[in-house]
Short mmCIF file of C-alpha atoms and ligand atoms in Angstrom, two decimals:
data_model
loop_
_atom_site.label_atom_id
_atom_site.label_comp_id
_atom_site.label_asym_id
_atom_site.label_seq_id
_atom_site.Cartn_x
_atom_site.Cartn_y
_atom_site.Cartn_z
CA UNK C 1 25.74 2.13 85.10
CA UNK C 2 28.44 3.38 87.45
CA UNK C 3 30.90 6.12 86.65
CA UNK C 4 33.76 3.66 86.25
CA UNK C 5 31.81 1.41 83.93
CA UNK C 6 30.87 4.38 81.76
CA UNK C 7 34.49 5.45 81.72
CA UNK C 8 35.59 2.00 80.55
CA UNK C 9 32.97 1.85 77.82
CA UNK C 10 34.09 5.27 76.68
CA UNK C 11 37.68 4.00 76.81
CA UNK C 12 36.91 1.00 74.59
CA UNK C 13 35.11 3.15 72.03
CA UNK C 14 37.93 5.68 72.12
CA UNK C 15 40.50 2.94 71.57
CA UNK C 16 38.63 1.59 68.55
CA UNK C 17 37.88 5.08 67.26
CA UNK C 18 41.48 6.15 67.60
CA UNK C 19 42.70 3.05 65.77
CA UNK C 20 40.40 3.58 62.80
CA UNK C 21 40.67 7.38 62.87
CA UNK C 22 37.00 8.15 63.55
CA UNK C 23 35.17 9.38 66.59
CA UNK C 24 32.60 6.70 67.37
CA UNK C 25 29.93 6.54 70.02
CA UNK C 26 30.44 4.50 73.19
CA UNK C 27 27.93 1.74 72.44
CA UNK C 28 30.09 -1.25 73.20
CA UNK C 29 27.29 -2.98 75.15
CA UNK C 30 25.36 -3.54 71.96
CA UNK C 31 28.42 -4.77 70.13
CA UNK C 32 29.58 -7.77 72.08
CA UNK C 33 27.92 -9.13 75.15
CA UNK C 34 31.18 -10.83 75.84
CA UNK C 35 33.01 -7.52 75.94
CA UNK C 36 30.18 -5.93 77.93
CA UNK C 37 30.34 -8.65 80.61
CA UNK C 38 34.08 -8.38 80.76
CA UNK C 39 33.75 -4.64 81.20
CA UNK C 40 31.33 -5.09 84.12
CA UNK C 41 33.84 -7.47 85.68
CA UNK C 42 36.75 -5.10 85.10
CA UNK C 43 34.82 -2.23 86.66
CA UNK C 44 34.11 -4.31 89.75
CA UNK C 45 37.68 -5.54 90.00
CA UNK C 46 39.03 -2.03 89.75
CA UNK C 47 36.61 -0.80 92.41
CA UNK C 48 37.70 -3.63 94.69
CA UNK C 49 41.38 -3.01 94.04
CA UNK C 50 40.93 0.66 94.78
CA UNK C 51 38.89 -0.17 97.92
CA UNK C 52 41.63 -2.56 99.11
CA UNK C 53 43.93 0.40 98.50
CA UNK C 54 46.27 -1.80 96.53
CA UNK C 55 47.14 1.39 94.69
CA UNK C 56 44.99 3.45 92.38
CA UNK C 57 47.76 3.68 89.82
CA UNK C 58 48.24 -0.08 89.56
CA UNK C 59 44.50 -0.62 89.26
CA UNK C 60 44.25 1.98 86.51
CA UNK C 61 47.19 0.49 84.61
CA UNK C 62 45.50 -2.93 84.68
CA UNK C 63 42.31 -1.35 83.51
CA UNK C 64 44.10 0.43 80.67
CA UNK C 65 45.46 -2.90 79.42
CA UNK C 66 42.04 -4.52 79.69
CA UNK C 67 40.45 -1.70 77.72
CA UNK C 68 42.87 -2.30 74.82
CA UNK C 69 41.96 -5.99 74.91
CA UNK C 70 38.21 -5.26 74.87
CA UNK C 71 38.68 -2.85 72.00
CA UNK C 72 40.27 -5.60 69.90
CA UNK C 73 37.55 -8.02 71.01
CA UNK C 74 34.75 -5.55 70.22
CA UNK C 75 36.28 -4.85 66.79
CA UNK C 76 35.64 -8.48 65.81
CA UNK C 77 31.91 -7.93 65.99
CA UNK C 78 31.84 -4.30 64.97
CA UNK C 79 31.10 -2.50 61.76
CA UNK C 80 31.33 1.27 61.49
CA UNK C 81 29.12 3.27 59.14
CA UNK C 82 31.31 4.98 56.49
CA UNK C 83 28.84 7.88 56.38
CA UNK C 84 27.97 8.75 60.00
CA UNK C 85 30.61 6.73 61.93
CA UNK C 86 27.99 4.99 64.03
CA UNK C 87 29.27 1.62 65.24
CA UNK C 88 26.97 -1.35 64.93
CA UNK C 89 27.03 -5.14 65.17
CA UNK C 90 28.53 -7.29 62.42
CA UNK C 91 25.22 -8.88 61.37
CA UNK C 92 23.82 -5.59 60.02
CA UNK C 93 23.89 -4.80 56.29
CA UNK C 94 22.76 -1.17 56.52
CA UNK C 95 23.45 1.53 59.09
CA UNK C 96 20.54 1.69 61.59
CA UNK C 97 21.19 5.42 61.96
CA UNK C 98 21.36 6.70 58.37
CA UNK C 99 20.66 3.71 56.11
CA UNK C 100 24.04 3.75 54.35
CA UNK C 101 25.26 0.36 53.12
CA UNK C 102 27.78 -1.02 55.60
CA UNK C 103 31.12 -2.55 54.59
CA UNK C 104 31.31 -6.32 54.17
CA UNK C 105 34.05 -6.70 56.76
CA UNK C 106 34.02 -6.09 60.48
CA UNK C 107 36.52 -3.56 61.84
CA UNK C 108 38.85 -6.47 62.74
CA UNK C 109 38.47 -8.14 59.32
CA UNK C 110 39.33 -4.83 57.69
CA UNK C 111 42.82 -5.32 59.07
CA UNK C 112 43.26 -8.88 57.76
CA UNK C 113 45.70 -9.00 54.83
CA UNK C 114 44.14 -10.42 51.65
CA UNK C 115 47.58 -11.45 50.42
CA UNK C 116 49.16 -13.25 53.38
CA UNK C 117 46.27 -13.56 55.84
CA UNK C 118 47.91 -11.72 58.73
CA UNK C 119 45.57 -10.13 61.28
CA UNK C 120 47.08 -6.69 61.66
CA UNK C 121 46.27 -4.27 64.47
CA UNK C 122 42.96 -2.50 63.79
CA UNK C 123 43.37 0.80 62.06
CA UNK C 124 46.49 -0.33 60.16
CA UNK C 125 46.52 0.72 56.51
CA UNK C 126 49.18 -1.59 55.11
CA UNK C 127 50.05 -5.17 56.09
CA UNK C 128 52.89 -5.15 58.57
CA UNK C 129 54.29 -8.38 57.02
CA UNK C 130 53.96 -7.90 53.27
CA UNK C 131 52.95 -4.26 52.74
CA UNK C 132 49.70 -5.02 50.90
CA UNK C 133 47.00 -2.36 51.29
CA UNK C 134 44.43 -3.67 53.77
CA UNK C 135 40.65 -3.98 53.10
CA UNK C 136 39.67 -1.20 55.54
CA UNK C 137 42.00 1.26 53.81
CA UNK C 138 40.67 0.26 50.38
CA UNK C 139 37.06 0.60 51.60
CA UNK C 140 37.85 4.01 53.11
CA UNK C 141 39.28 5.26 49.81
CA UNK C 142 36.27 3.93 47.93
CA UNK C 143 33.86 5.59 50.36
CA UNK C 144 35.75 8.87 49.96
CA UNK C 145 35.68 8.62 46.16
CA UNK C 146 31.92 7.95 46.29
CA UNK C 147 31.36 10.93 48.57
CA UNK C 148 33.42 13.19 46.30
CA UNK C 149 31.42 12.03 43.29
CA UNK C 150 28.14 12.67 45.11
CA UNK C 151 29.20 16.20 46.08
CA UNK C 152 30.33 16.91 42.50
CA UNK C 153 26.97 15.78 41.14
CA UNK C 154 25.28 18.17 43.59
CA UNK C 155 27.68 20.90 42.48
CA UNK C 156 26.50 20.60 38.85
CA UNK C 157 22.95 21.02 40.01
CA UNK C 158 23.29 23.69 42.71
CA UNK C 159 26.41 25.73 41.97
CA UNK C 160 26.69 25.79 38.15
CA UNK C 161 27.85 29.44 38.11
CA UNK C 162 30.96 28.67 40.14
CA UNK C 163 34.10 26.83 38.95
CA UNK C 164 34.38 23.41 40.55
CA UNK C 165 36.58 22.72 43.51
CA UNK C 166 39.58 20.68 42.33
CA UNK C 167 42.17 21.78 44.87
CA UNK C 168 42.53 18.61 46.90
CA UNK C 169 41.34 17.67 50.35
CA UNK C 170 38.24 15.61 50.97
CA UNK C 171 34.90 17.12 50.00
CA UNK C 172 32.52 16.56 52.87
CA UNK C 173 29.32 18.34 51.90
CA UNK C 174 27.41 20.99 50.05
CA UNK C 175 24.98 22.64 52.43
CA UNK C 176 22.13 24.98 51.57
CA UNK C 177 21.29 27.63 54.16
CA UNK C 178 18.65 29.56 52.28
CA UNK C 179 17.82 30.11 48.66
CA UNK C 180 21.00 30.61 46.61
CA UNK C 181 23.19 30.44 49.71
CA UNK C 182 25.46 27.43 49.99
CA UNK C 183 28.64 26.34 51.62
CA UNK C 184 31.05 23.52 50.89
CA UNK C 185 33.18 21.80 53.50
CA UNK C 186 36.59 20.44 52.57
CA UNK C 187 38.68 18.50 55.04
CA UNK C 188 42.48 18.44 55.14
CA UNK C 189 43.24 16.00 57.91
CA UNK C 190 45.72 17.61 60.31
CA UNK C 191 47.23 19.70 57.53
CA UNK C 192 46.32 23.39 57.95
CA UNK C 193 49.07 24.45 55.51
CA UNK C 194 47.61 22.33 52.73
CA UNK C 195 44.19 23.79 53.54
CA UNK C 196 45.52 27.35 53.21
CA UNK C 197 47.28 26.55 49.92
CA UNK C 198 44.17 24.91 48.48
CA UNK C 199 41.99 27.92 49.26
CA UNK C 200 44.56 30.26 47.67
CA UNK C 201 44.60 28.01 44.62
CA UNK C 202 40.82 28.12 44.40
CA UNK C 203 40.91 31.93 44.48
CA UNK C 204 43.26 31.84 41.48
CA UNK C 205 40.82 29.56 39.64
CA UNK C 206 38.00 32.00 40.43
CA UNK C 207 40.06 34.92 39.10
CA UNK C 208 40.81 32.98 35.91
CA UNK C 209 37.06 32.39 35.55
CA UNK C 210 36.09 36.06 35.63
CA UNK C 211 35.53 36.53 39.35
CA UNK C 212 37.11 39.67 40.77
CA UNK C 213 37.34 41.91 43.81
CA UNK C 214 34.63 44.55 43.82
CA UNK C 215 32.86 47.18 45.88
CA UNK C 216 34.04 49.90 48.19
CA UNK C 217 36.33 47.66 50.24
CA UNK C 218 37.76 45.11 47.80
CA UNK C 219 39.61 42.17 49.32
CA UNK C 220 40.93 38.98 47.73
CA UNK C 221 38.89 36.86 50.17
CA UNK C 222 35.62 38.14 48.67
CA UNK C 223 35.28 37.60 44.93
CA UNK C 224 32.34 38.53 42.72
CA UNK C 225 31.14 37.93 39.19
CA UNK C 226 28.13 39.33 37.38
CA UNK C 227 26.31 36.93 35.09
CA UNK C 228 23.12 38.14 33.33
CA UNK C 229 22.68 40.96 35.83
CA UNK C 230 23.07 38.70 38.87
CA UNK C 231 26.12 39.11 41.13
CA UNK C 232 27.59 35.85 42.44
CA UNK C 233 29.86 35.92 45.47
CA UNK C 234 32.45 33.47 46.82
CA UNK C 235 33.43 34.03 50.43
CA UNK C 236 36.77 32.64 51.60
CA UNK C 237 37.14 35.27 54.29
CA UNK C 238 35.66 33.19 57.08
CA UNK C 239 36.58 29.75 55.84
CA UNK C 240 38.80 28.70 58.75
CA UNK C 241 36.72 30.03 61.60
CA UNK C 242 35.81 26.55 62.79
CA UNK C 243 38.95 24.50 62.17
CA UNK C 244 42.36 25.31 60.69
CA UNK C 245 42.30 22.08 58.64
CA UNK C 246 38.67 22.27 57.50
CA UNK C 247 37.81 24.85 54.85
CA UNK C 248 34.23 26.14 54.71
CA UNK C 249 33.64 28.23 51.59
CA UNK C 250 30.51 30.29 51.12
CA UNK C 251 28.59 30.82 47.85
CA UNK C 252 25.74 33.26 47.52
CA UNK C 253 24.07 35.91 45.41
CA UNK C 254 24.85 39.37 46.75
CA UNK C 255 26.35 42.70 45.77
CA UNK C 256 29.49 43.87 47.52
CA UNK C 257 29.29 46.88 49.84
CA UNK C 258 29.03 49.98 47.65
CA UNK C 259 27.84 47.95 44.67
CA UNK C 260 29.53 45.75 42.05
CA UNK C 261 30.34 48.77 39.84
CA UNK C 262 31.64 50.93 42.66
CA UNK C 263 34.28 53.36 41.38
CA UNK C 264 36.54 55.12 43.80
CA UNK C 265 35.81 58.87 43.54
CA UNK C 266 38.63 61.23 42.52
CA UNK C 267 40.33 62.51 45.65
CA UNK C 268 38.94 65.96 46.49
CA UNK C 269 41.27 68.94 46.44
CA UNK C 270 42.60 69.45 49.90
CA UNK C 271 40.91 72.29 51.73
CA UNK C 272 43.39 74.31 53.65
CA UNK C 273 42.58 75.87 56.95
CA UNK C 274 42.75 79.36 55.43
CA UNK C 275 40.15 78.45 52.75
CA UNK C 276 37.55 78.35 55.49
CA UNK C 277 37.83 82.11 55.87
CA UNK C 278 37.56 83.04 52.22
ZN1 ZN T 1 25.29 5.77 59.24
ZN1 ZN T 2 50.20 -9.38 54.25
#
């Protein structure tokens, strides 16, 4: 596969991915042979146009238009896994990558209005003619609700000592690093302010549930609670180190520096310089 051909395939996947708001892999070949053949042709044409020096810019503009066309074409035979975002052909019922049940509709069908039948541009959420919510948007919401419910069920099992997250965003996962050490990931698409507010709100919920600052260097980003002799910690200090709109909150069992019951010692009487000579 030549450089240009790879670039076009990447372009088609990007165009579809952008429209439906997910990063998907460039596997257009598998999706429609028709689109794949057309892409080969387009790559050759562009190479010829460039070779004939009929202008690189013109050739690229043509290519850009073709890529949009192939993206729409590919979407007719494409399903995208709601769990791992892997694109696959329309005949599949389950994701070949992770086994998740695939949506009934292809990416293109997801943009067909159930009320008036209009084929909207892929990635559209509401019908451009009648305003009805489109199947892809409904499926997306359902998938999100299912994922939230799954994470909450895991929460009951793995994090019973901590108040539940109910501060908005989309719960992506609970991850276990080692025994009694977990993190949750909450996504706030392109909204870092909402992410900040939600984390602050969660700290308030923790405080209301008996968590508090503790240790020698107490800070609001590290809260602790002792239950039956065990000290539980919630870490929101490092929660935006990856992404400003993706909160990663840590949960573990550990004592704060200096100990949970650390009491600041009384300030010592100041020693004056002259005291040294007494
Ligand atoms: Zn999958
Ligand atoms: Zn409609």
